[in-house]
Amino acid sequence: MTGLRRLFRLSGREPEPAEDVSAEFEAHLQLKADALAREGLSPAEARKEAERRFGPMSRFAEECRDIDGKERRERRRREWVAGALSDLRLAGRSLRRAPTFAVTAVVVLALGIGLNATVYSVLRGVVLRPLSFPEPDRLVALHSSNPAAGWPEFSVSATDFFDWSRETRSFASMVAWYDSRAAATGMGPAEHVPVTSVTAGFFATVGVKPALGRSFTNAEFEMGAPRVALISHAEWATRFGRDRSVLGKHWTLDGESTEIVGVMPEGFVFPAAPAGAWLPFQTPSDVSTQRGAHYLNAAGRLTQYATIEGARAELKTLAARFAGEFPRTNAGWTVLVRPLRDVVVGEVRPTLLLLMLGAVLLLLLASANVANLVLVRSIGRTGEVAVRSALGAGRGRLVWHGASEVLVLVTLGAIGAIPVALASIKAIRRFAPEGVPRIDSVQLDIPSLLFALGITGLVAVLVSLAPARRVLRADLRPVLGGGGRSTGTQRGPHRWLVALETAVALALLTVAGVLVKSKARVELVNSGFDPSSTLVAGMSLPDTRYPSSDAIVQFQRELLAQLQAIPGVTSAALIFGLPLTDFGFSGSFTIDSVPVPDGDNQSAQLRVVSSDYFTTQRIPIVEGRGFTSDDRRGGKPVVVVSAATARQFWPDGKALGHAVRMGVRPGDDRPQGEIIGVVADVRDRGLDHDPRPTIYALSDQVGVSEVSLVLRTSVTPLSLVADLRRIVAGLNPELPLSGVRTMEDVVRGASAPQRFRAWLMGLFALLATGL
């Protein structure tokens, strides 16, 4: 029987190790028992003696079964690997014989995988990556909020902030700050450097120490203390040549000698906007009277066991108490508490999620496209599959044989996706609109590569489904029986794939069309002024050289007179708060000296302009008149209001002749005077935001040190940049200009986010249509 079983193994299944070992041991025992019986023992005694001499058969059998099982598994693994490698080599040779098909499939897959890796890298770098601070989940942003007054999210007053930091128990520390620009001089050409003034809780809140030098001391936050600064790693590397002896050196910022006491770590930003230097915020002596002046950003670090909900409830309780104690300044105000990362990401998250959806749809379309190509190719190879089946290949081996070609294509596509992703990330970093947080840190890092690897595996599965389904369901007997290639006429999966591609392409085209239409609608919005043939530049006068409004006004008069004399300049003006730059400087005001009831919102944006500003920007005068050269310093105070201001506060249309007095002081002078004119509304926050009520004061009567120059030209605006710089340097060689560009560039920047979305989705739609 044993011999017969071994003979039938040639044509049957391979027995399990347990069966084989049992048979072998039984044969050896029987042979030994027969030998002992021939020596004179009885059959029973011979059997018993044979078992004794062999020893513990169960243990030996178990060991033999383990050895046999390991050998069989190793043999099967070697056979599978050899077969798989053989199929991959065959797939490679097959693709070399069809270069057009191979190149087409690889390019399509490289685009699909590469663009997905690109969008994920941007999404991760901007939205998903935690803030680069210790325990970033404990950091929250703090805003004042007055939804009823139209300010759902607003800056914080210094007085409220210091009260919060003293009285709250949910926060381990708090920091407030404001961003500005300082004229850096004494080391090469004068230029503006972004600086951030921070309160004493800065280092405790961010949890980051200087890489070189020391932190600020408590005494340096006192009013009148010697001025010190921490500089960024970038400034240290570029301006100071990584000189470690920079500590103790003095850097002139806005005309003030500033001692450098430390260098922050490389890549440090807080919370997202890069700064060249950080200065101590020196608390004003009259801070207790500034409760209504909102100009600070604020953040806090929660204690270990505090929650955002608990901190929010505590601050809202404080805000309600302040509203009762100080109704003139705090009535209607509460506190908004959000994770700091949500504030940093801002409005970018929906855009990136939309782009991620577009990239996923494009990948789906690319997968369907390649699957269609592979399916058509497999239909033409039905005879080959039938022959392999007849020679003994099982369905699993046939599926793997077809999948090996897909695996080669997808692998080549994934390799090609790397340069596509690198080039796309570089292009996005270059052409992304201003204001996208953390865009400079976006890169194709390890998590992005792992994501690309994951979608590569997903693509391989998706592309293999249709051909595998065909192999598993196909009836190969007609082919072997000479029945022709009837199976090649079955086009169900092919039709479904074409329908899927069409649906995805139409979806992308629809979304792209909506975004393009939205972009076009924004670009057609009337900004309220004429941006053509206009050159603009920013300028900030240091307090040390221009300590009074009289000095500021005198300099600006001389500057405008010389700019007006440049050949090609038709008019020159200046403004505090350039349109479409999201500049905000608002304040409450009274009308005809009538006190504003507690809790009422009677405030407007303040803009300080020169007499020729409305003419230079071609802003229409709706009623009354604009400023003229007769409106001068020392004369009758006058103001001009926007149409939105007139509609809101004088619905009867009788704004002219009323006297307004604002409660904010950008300089030494308080904006106030008789309303002499109403001008058309100008969009200041963006083309997709309605104009805010605005009061215009005259720069000759209200001296403001930080302004933008506006030149209307009869020649190409940028051709006058050299003359502009020459005249400014002639008046003050240490006065830098910033943001030199045309007003048309400002308008284009205002629609940059919509244009960016439309272009990327349009690119996805064009690729989808091409596929």
mmCIF file of C-alpha atoms in Angstrom, residues 322-634:
data_model
loop_
_atom_site.group_PDB
_atom_site.id
_atom_site.type_symbol
_atom_site.label_atom_id
_atom_site.label_comp_id
_atom_site.label_asym_id
_atom_site.label_seq_id
_atom_site.Cartn_x
_atom_site.Cartn_y
_atom_site.Cartn_z
ATOM 1 C CA PHE A 322 -15.212 94.435 31.903
ATOM 2 C CA ALA A 323 -18.256 95.331 29.810
ATOM 3 C CA GLY A 324 -20.096 96.201 32.998
ATOM 4 C CA GLU A 325 -17.193 98.112 34.523
ATOM 5 C CA PHE A 326 -16.159 99.975 31.357
ATOM 6 C CA PRO A 327 -19.289 100.279 29.186
ATOM 7 C CA ARG A 328 -17.920 103.051 26.942
ATOM 8 C CA THR A 329 -15.059 100.870 25.677
ATOM 9 C CA ASN A 330 -16.066 97.259 26.384
ATOM 10 C CA ALA A 331 -19.840 97.056 25.948
ATOM 11 C CA GLY A 332 -20.643 94.357 23.392
ATOM 12 C CA TRP A 333 -17.110 92.919 23.392
ATOM 13 C CA THR A 334 -16.243 89.325 24.196
ATOM 14 C CA VAL A 335 -13.254 87.028 23.600
ATOM 15 C CA LEU A 336 -12.680 84.539 20.797
ATOM 16 C CA VAL A 337 -10.406 81.574 21.651
ATOM 17 C CA ARG A 338 -9.221 79.228 18.893
ATOM 18 C CA PRO A 339 -6.299 76.839 18.366
ATOM 19 C CA LEU A 340 -3.351 78.851 17.129
ATOM 20 C CA ARG A 341 -2.814 76.514 14.190
ATOM 21 C CA ASP A 342 -6.322 77.223 12.890
ATOM 22 C CA VAL A 343 -5.553 80.941 12.930
ATOM 23 C CA VAL A 344 -2.210 80.419 11.176
ATOM 24 C CA VAL A 345 -3.802 78.322 8.439
ATOM 25 C CA GLY A 346 -6.623 80.849 8.058
ATOM 26 C CA GLU A 347 -8.562 80.746 4.800
ATOM 27 C CA VAL A 348 -6.064 78.495 3.016
ATOM 28 C CA ARG A 349 -7.521 75.188 4.258
ATOM 29 C CA PRO A 350 -10.644 75.124 1.988
ATOM 30 C CA THR A 351 -8.560 75.974 -1.074
ATOM 31 C CA LEU A 352 -6.053 73.199 -0.432
ATOM 32 C CA LEU A 353 -8.776 70.658 0.340
ATOM 33 C CA LEU A 354 -10.458 71.573 -2.939
ATOM 34 C CA LEU A 355 -7.166 71.110 -4.787
ATOM 35 C CA MET A 356 -6.640 67.773 -3.031
ATOM 36 C CA LEU A 357 -10.060 66.647 -4.224
ATOM 37 C CA GLY A 358 -9.162 67.713 -7.765
ATOM 38 C CA ALA A 359 -5.874 65.812 -7.599
ATOM 39 C CA VAL A 360 -7.635 62.674 -6.332
ATOM 40 C CA LEU A 361 -10.157 62.868 -9.162
ATOM 41 C CA LEU A 362 -7.317 63.287 -11.637
ATOM 42 C CA LEU A 363 -5.583 60.235 -10.160
ATOM 43 C CA LEU A 364 -8.806 58.260 -10.453
ATOM 44 C CA LEU A 365 -9.109 59.285 -14.079
ATOM 45 C CA ALA A 366 -5.468 58.397 -14.773
ATOM 46 C CA SER A 367 -5.975 54.984 -13.166
ATOM 47 C CA ALA A 368 -9.110 54.359 -15.221
ATOM 48 C CA ASN A 369 -7.284 55.464 -18.354
ATOM 49 C CA VAL A 370 -4.378 53.090 -17.810
ATOM 50 C CA ALA A 371 -6.755 50.302 -16.754
ATOM 51 C CA ASN A 372 -8.593 50.798 -20.032
ATOM 52 C CA LEU A 373 -5.352 50.545 -21.977
ATOM 53 C CA VAL A 374 -4.312 47.420 -20.068
ATOM 54 C CA LEU A 375 -7.764 45.885 -20.566
ATOM 55 C CA VAL A 376 -7.641 46.443 -24.324
ATOM 56 C CA ARG A 377 -4.150 44.944 -24.354
ATOM 57 C CA SER A 378 -5.320 41.901 -22.373
ATOM 58 C CA ILE A 379 -8.200 41.336 -24.818
ATOM 59 C CA GLY A 380 -5.635 40.968 -27.573
ATOM 60 C CA ARG A 381 -3.727 38.373 -25.538
ATOM 61 C CA THR A 382 -6.627 36.001 -24.885
ATOM 62 C CA GLY A 383 -4.970 33.223 -26.866
ATOM 63 C CA GLU A 384 -1.764 33.446 -24.822
ATOM 64 C CA VAL A 385 -3.767 33.232 -21.604
ATOM 65 C CA ALA A 386 -5.668 30.209 -22.929
ATOM 66 C CA VAL A 387 -2.437 28.378 -23.801
ATOM 67 C CA ARG A 388 -0.970 29.100 -20.344
ATOM 68 C CA SER A 389 -4.140 27.762 -18.761
ATOM 69 C CA ALA A 390 -3.969 24.611 -20.883
ATOM 70 C CA LEU A 391 -0.372 24.034 -19.781
ATOM 71 C CA GLY A 392 -1.461 23.994 -16.132
ATOM 72 C CA ALA A 393 -1.363 27.593 -14.961
ATOM 73 C CA GLY A 394 -4.050 28.263 -12.380
ATOM 74 C CA ARG A 395 -6.279 31.317 -12.261
ATOM 75 C CA GLY A 396 -4.124 32.872 -9.544
ATOM 76 C CA ARG A 397 -0.975 32.499 -11.635
ATOM 77 C CA LEU A 398 -2.763 33.963 -14.670
ATOM 78 C CA VAL A 399 -3.934 36.941 -12.611
ATOM 79 C CA TRP A 400 -0.390 37.520 -11.324
ATOM 80 C CA HIS A 401 1.006 37.254 -14.842
ATOM 81 C CA GLY A 402 -1.291 40.090 -15.934
ATOM 82 C CA ALA A 403 -0.690 42.066 -12.741
ATOM 83 C CA SER A 404 3.097 41.863 -13.182
ATOM 84 C CA GLU A 405 2.845 44.067 -16.249
ATOM 85 C CA VAL A 406 0.703 46.538 -14.312
ATOM 86 C CA LEU A 407 3.225 46.475 -11.460
ATOM 87 C CA VAL A 408 6.081 47.346 -13.823
ATOM 88 C CA LEU A 409 4.055 50.223 -15.309
ATOM 89 C CA VAL A 410 3.017 51.602 -11.916
ATOM 90 C CA THR A 411 6.564 51.331 -10.553
ATOM 91 C CA LEU A 412 7.948 53.254 -13.518
ATOM 92 C CA GLY A 413 5.121 55.771 -13.108
ATOM 93 C CA ALA A 414 5.951 56.226 -9.415
ATOM 94 C CA ILE A 415 9.621 56.796 -10.244
ATOM 95 C CA GLY A 416 8.595 59.345 -12.870
ATOM 96 C CA ALA A 417 6.272 61.003 -10.344
ATOM 97 C CA ILE A 418 9.217 62.133 -8.192
ATOM 98 C CA PRO A 419 10.585 64.735 -10.668
ATOM 99 C CA VAL A 420 6.995 65.763 -11.466
ATOM 100 C CA ALA A 421 6.341 66.392 -7.764
ATOM 101 C CA LEU A 422 9.641 68.232 -7.235
ATOM 102 C CA ALA A 423 9.029 70.522 -10.209
ATOM 103 C CA SER A 424 5.398 71.120 -9.189
ATOM 104 C CA ILE A 425 6.323 71.980 -5.582
ATOM 105 C CA LYS A 426 8.946 74.425 -6.834
ATOM 106 C CA ALA A 427 6.396 76.064 -9.153
ATOM 107 C CA ILE A 428 3.775 76.326 -6.391
ATOM 108 C CA ARG A 429 6.257 77.894 -3.977
ATOM 109 C CA ARG A 430 7.180 80.417 -6.637
ATOM 110 C CA PHE A 431 3.735 81.332 -7.912
ATOM 111 C CA ALA A 432 1.615 80.934 -4.769
ATOM 112 C CA PRO A 433 -0.140 84.172 -3.768
ATOM 113 C CA GLU A 434 1.191 86.218 -0.887
ATOM 114 C CA GLY A 435 -0.135 85.357 2.520
ATOM 115 C CA VAL A 436 -0.048 81.548 2.205
ATOM 116 C CA PRO A 437 1.439 80.540 5.583
ATOM 117 C CA ARG A 438 4.475 78.266 5.780
ATOM 118 C CA ILE A 439 4.622 77.872 1.993
ATOM 119 C CA ASP A 440 8.416 78.254 2.008
ATOM 120 C CA SER A 441 8.788 75.138 4.157
ATOM 121 C CA VAL A 442 6.810 72.881 1.802
ATOM 122 C CA GLN A 443 8.960 70.058 0.472
ATOM 123 C CA LEU A 444 8.812 66.476 -0.729
ATOM 124 C CA ASP A 445 9.751 64.916 2.618
ATOM 125 C CA ILE A 446 9.532 61.373 3.942
ATOM 126 C CA PRO A 447 5.797 61.510 4.876
ATOM 127 C CA SER A 448 5.000 62.849 1.406
ATOM 128 C CA LEU A 449 7.017 60.051 -0.201
ATOM 129 C CA LEU A 450 5.206 57.500 1.975
ATOM 130 C CA PHE A 451 1.913 59.013 0.847
ATOM 131 C CA ALA A 452 3.066 58.697 -2.766
ATOM 132 C CA LEU A 453 4.013 55.078 -2.066
ATOM 133 C CA GLY A 454 0.560 54.424 -0.643
ATOM 134 C CA ILE A 455 -1.270 55.881 -3.604
ATOM 135 C CA THR A 456 1.082 53.943 -5.888
ATOM 136 C CA GLY A 457 -0.139 50.717 -4.318
ATOM 137 C CA LEU A 458 -3.728 51.930 -4.612
ATOM 138 C CA VAL A 459 -3.211 52.755 -8.288
ATOM 139 C CA ALA A 460 -1.716 49.298 -8.894
ATOM 140 C CA VAL A 461 -4.815 47.691 -7.392
ATOM 141 C CA LEU A 462 -7.214 49.921 -9.317
ATOM 142 C CA VAL A 463 -5.454 49.372 -12.638
ATOM 143 C CA SER A 464 -5.312 45.589 -12.087
ATOM 144 C CA LEU A 465 -8.992 45.150 -11.231
ATOM 145 C CA ALA A 466 -10.444 45.132 -14.745
ATOM 146 C CA PRO A 467 -7.857 42.761 -16.309
ATOM 147 C CA ALA A 468 -8.031 40.453 -13.261
ATOM 148 C CA ARG A 469 -11.809 40.388 -13.452
ATOM 149 C CA ARG A 470 -11.556 39.376 -17.099
ATOM 150 C CA VAL A 471 -9.137 36.529 -16.366
ATOM 151 C CA LEU A 472 -11.248 35.201 -13.498
ATOM 152 C CA ARG A 473 -14.520 35.286 -15.436
ATOM 153 C CA ALA A 474 -13.377 34.507 -18.959
ATOM 154 C CA ASP A 475 -14.340 31.166 -20.608
ATOM 155 C CA LEU A 476 -11.179 30.049 -22.420
ATOM 156 C CA ARG A 477 -12.591 26.808 -23.897
ATOM 157 C CA PRO A 478 -13.858 28.376 -27.129
ATOM 158 C CA VAL A 479 -10.379 29.747 -27.823
ATOM 159 C CA LEU A 480 -8.724 26.381 -27.209
ATOM 160 C CA GLY A 481 -11.414 24.660 -29.237
ATOM 161 C CA GLY A 482 -10.859 26.912 -32.261
ATOM 162 C CA GLY A 483 -13.933 29.009 -31.598
ATOM 163 C CA GLY A 484 -12.149 32.220 -32.477
ATOM 164 C CA ARG A 485 -11.752 35.188 -30.143
ATOM 165 C CA SER A 486 -15.304 35.677 -29.083
ATOM 166 C CA THR A 487 -14.165 36.669 -25.610
ATOM 167 C CA GLY A 488 -12.432 39.692 -27.053
ATOM 168 C CA THR A 489 -15.718 41.201 -28.055
ATOM 169 C CA GLN A 490 -16.954 41.568 -24.490
ATOM 170 C CA ARG A 491 -16.682 45.305 -23.888
ATOM 171 C CA GLY A 492 -18.623 45.769 -20.647
ATOM 172 C CA PRO A 493 -15.666 46.772 -18.412
ATOM 173 C CA HIS A 494 -14.266 48.883 -21.227
ATOM 174 C CA ARG A 495 -17.496 50.870 -21.504
ATOM 175 C CA TRP A 496 -17.660 51.352 -17.735
ATOM 176 C CA LEU A 497 -14.087 52.679 -17.636
ATOM 177 C CA VAL A 498 -14.754 55.114 -20.470
ATOM 178 C CA ALA A 499 -17.900 56.309 -18.676
ATOM 179 C CA LEU A 500 -15.907 56.799 -15.452
ATOM 180 C CA GLU A 501 -13.231 58.796 -17.259
ATOM 181 C CA THR A 502 -15.857 60.987 -18.893
ATOM 182 C CA ALA A 503 -17.658 61.627 -15.616
ATOM 183 C CA VAL A 504 -14.453 62.584 -13.787
ATOM 184 C CA ALA A 505 -13.310 64.842 -16.625
ATOM 185 C CA LEU A 506 -16.696 66.591 -16.662
ATOM 186 C CA ALA A 507 -16.575 67.039 -12.868
ATOM 187 C CA LEU A 508 -13.138 68.654 -13.043
ATOM 188 C CA LEU A 509 -14.196 70.841 -15.966
ATOM 189 C CA THR A 510 -17.271 71.966 -14.039
ATOM 190 C CA VAL A 511 -15.297 72.886 -10.913
ATOM 191 C CA ALA A 512 -12.645 74.631 -12.987
ATOM 192 C CA GLY A 513 -15.332 76.532 -14.869
ATOM 193 C CA VAL A 514 -16.914 77.726 -11.625
ATOM 194 C CA LEU A 515 -13.542 78.882 -10.278
ATOM 195 C CA VAL A 516 -12.618 80.628 -13.539
ATOM 196 C CA LYS A 517 -15.976 82.384 -13.539
ATOM 197 C CA SER A 518 -15.452 83.401 -9.906
ATOM 198 C CA LYS A 519 -12.007 84.747 -10.756
ATOM 199 C CA ALA A 520 -13.376 86.691 -13.707
ATOM 200 C CA ARG A 521 -16.178 88.095 -11.555
ATOM 201 C CA VAL A 522 -13.680 89.276 -8.925
ATOM 202 C CA GLU A 523 -11.415 90.839 -11.549
ATOM 203 C CA LEU A 524 -14.382 92.768 -12.968
ATOM 204 C CA VAL A 525 -15.223 94.302 -9.587
ATOM 205 C CA ASN A 526 -14.803 98.066 -9.542
ATOM 206 C CA SER A 527 -12.014 98.814 -7.066
ATOM 207 C CA GLY A 528 -13.116 102.447 -6.799
ATOM 208 C CA PHE A 529 -9.956 103.881 -8.381
ATOM 209 C CA ASP A 530 -7.968 103.711 -11.625
ATOM 210 C CA PRO A 531 -4.831 101.560 -11.167
ATOM 211 C CA SER A 532 -3.363 102.160 -14.633
ATOM 212 C CA SER A 533 -0.070 104.038 -15.074
ATOM 213 C CA THR A 534 0.476 104.330 -11.334
ATOM 214 C CA LEU A 535 3.624 103.639 -9.303
ATOM 215 C CA VAL A 536 3.465 103.034 -5.536
ATOM 216 C CA ALA A 537 6.093 102.660 -2.804
ATOM 217 C CA GLY A 538 6.038 102.435 0.990
ATOM 218 C CA MET A 539 7.945 104.774 3.281
ATOM 219 C CA SER A 540 8.303 105.113 7.067
ATOM 220 C CA LEU A 541 9.898 108.149 8.714
ATOM 221 C CA PRO A 542 11.887 107.366 11.903
ATOM 222 C CA ASP A 543 10.763 109.176 15.042
ATOM 223 C CA THR A 544 14.308 110.128 16.000
ATOM 224 C CA ARG A 545 14.770 112.347 12.939
ATOM 225 C CA TYR A 546 11.128 113.404 12.554
ATOM 226 C CA PRO A 547 9.939 113.706 16.174
ATOM 227 C CA SER A 548 6.920 115.946 15.533
ATOM 228 C CA SER A 549 4.043 116.277 13.100
ATOM 229 C CA ASP A 550 5.507 119.576 11.866
ATOM 230 C CA ALA A 551 8.745 117.842 10.855
ATOM 231 C CA ILE A 552 6.821 115.030 9.136
ATOM 232 C CA VAL A 553 4.584 117.450 7.219
ATOM 233 C CA GLN A 554 7.531 119.587 6.109
ATOM 234 C CA PHE A 555 9.425 116.550 4.757
ATOM 235 C CA GLN A 556 6.359 115.239 2.921
ATOM 236 C CA ARG A 557 5.734 118.649 1.324
ATOM 237 C CA GLU A 558 9.292 118.826 -0.011
ATOM 238 C CA LEU A 559 9.137 115.215 -1.222
ATOM 239 C CA LEU A 560 5.837 115.649 -3.088
ATOM 240 C CA ALA A 561 7.078 118.862 -4.725
ATOM 241 C CA GLN A 562 10.196 117.138 -6.063
ATOM 242 C CA LEU A 563 8.282 114.052 -7.175
ATOM 243 C CA GLN A 564 5.807 116.235 -9.045
ATOM 244 C CA ALA A 565 8.742 117.740 -10.990
ATOM 245 C CA ILE A 566 9.951 114.381 -12.354
ATOM 246 C CA PRO A 567 9.451 114.261 -16.152
ATOM 247 C CA GLY A 568 6.656 111.815 -16.853
ATOM 248 C CA VAL A 569 4.862 112.315 -13.498
ATOM 249 C CA THR A 570 1.457 113.910 -13.970
ATOM 250 C CA SER A 571 0.557 113.949 -10.261
ATOM 251 C CA ALA A 572 1.990 112.733 -6.941
ATOM 252 C CA ALA A 573 0.257 111.981 -3.665
ATOM 253 C CA LEU A 574 0.569 109.947 -0.481
ATOM 254 C CA ILE A 575 -1.787 107.889 1.665
ATOM 255 C CA PHE A 576 -1.743 106.242 5.062
ATOM 256 C CA GLY A 577 -3.346 102.874 4.221
ATOM 257 C CA LEU A 578 -3.021 101.824 0.553
ATOM 258 C CA PRO A 579 -6.210 100.304 -0.948
ATOM 259 C CA LEU A 580 -6.563 96.543 -1.477
ATOM 260 C CA THR A 581 -3.797 95.729 1.026
ATOM 261 C CA ASP A 582 -6.127 94.690 3.880
ATOM 262 C CA PHE A 583 -4.831 97.648 5.884
ATOM 263 C CA GLY A 584 -6.940 98.387 8.922
ATOM 264 C CA PHE A 585 -6.843 101.427 11.209
ATOM 265 C CA SER A 586 -10.213 102.247 12.655
ATOM 266 C CA GLY A 587 -11.546 104.337 15.486
ATOM 267 C CA SER A 588 -14.701 105.717 17.008
ATOM 268 C CA PHE A 589 -15.782 109.267 16.257
ATOM 269 C CA THR A 590 -18.316 111.841 17.331
ATOM 270 C CA ILE A 591 -20.622 113.890 15.096
ATOM 271 C CA ASP A 592 -21.005 117.559 15.977
ATOM 272 C CA SER A 593 -19.486 116.787 19.409
ATOM 273 C CA VAL A 594 -22.519 114.682 20.382
ATOM 274 C CA PRO A 595 -21.376 111.892 22.761
ATOM 275 C CA VAL A 596 -21.873 108.370 21.469
ATOM 276 C CA PRO A 597 -24.155 106.279 23.709
ATOM 277 C CA ASP A 598 -22.448 103.417 25.525
ATOM 278 C CA GLY A 599 -22.450 100.250 23.473
ATOM 279 C CA ASP A 600 -23.173 101.991 20.150
ATOM 280 C CA ASN A 601 -20.832 101.273 17.252
ATOM 281 C CA GLN A 602 -19.957 104.568 15.631
ATOM 282 C CA SER A 603 -16.539 103.937 14.101
ATOM 283 C CA ALA A 604 -14.849 104.120 10.712
ATOM 284 C CA GLN A 605 -11.570 103.428 9.009
ATOM 285 C CA LEU A 606 -9.096 106.301 9.005
ATOM 286 C CA ARG A 607 -7.072 107.211 5.920
ATOM 287 C CA VAL A 608 -4.685 110.167 5.823
ATOM 288 C CA VAL A 609 -4.052 111.491 2.298
ATOM 289 C CA SER A 610 -2.404 114.435 0.586
ATOM 290 C CA SER A 611 -4.485 117.042 -1.260
ATOM 291 C CA ASP A 612 -3.920 115.498 -4.713
ATOM 292 C CA TYR A 613 -4.679 111.915 -3.698
ATOM 293 C CA PHE A 614 -8.220 111.683 -5.130
ATOM 294 C CA THR A 615 -7.018 113.220 -8.399
ATOM 295 C CA THR A 616 -4.005 110.908 -8.592
ATOM 296 C CA GLN A 617 -6.045 107.766 -7.962
ATOM 297 C CA ARG A 618 -8.969 109.137 -10.025
ATOM 298 C CA ILE A 619 -11.460 108.525 -7.224
ATOM 299 C CA PRO A 620 -14.708 110.332 -8.131
ATOM 300 C CA ILE A 621 -16.072 113.086 -5.890
ATOM 301 C CA VAL A 622 -19.715 112.187 -5.255
ATOM 302 C CA GLU A 623 -20.723 115.333 -3.394
ATOM 303 C CA GLY A 624 -19.013 118.527 -2.298
ATOM 304 C CA ARG A 625 -15.306 118.798 -3.019
ATOM 305 C CA GLY A 626 -12.013 117.118 -2.304
ATOM 306 C CA PHE A 627 -8.963 118.580 -0.617
ATOM 307 C CA THR A 628 -7.187 121.506 -2.271
ATOM 308 C CA SER A 629 -3.915 123.351 -1.768
ATOM 309 C CA ASP A 630 -5.838 125.938 0.291
ATOM 310 C CA ASP A 631 -6.509 123.288 2.960
ATOM 311 C CA ARG A 632 -3.280 123.536 4.906
ATOM 312 C CA ARG A 633 -1.785 123.045 8.319
ATOM 313 C CA GLY A 634 -2.951 125.737 10.710
#
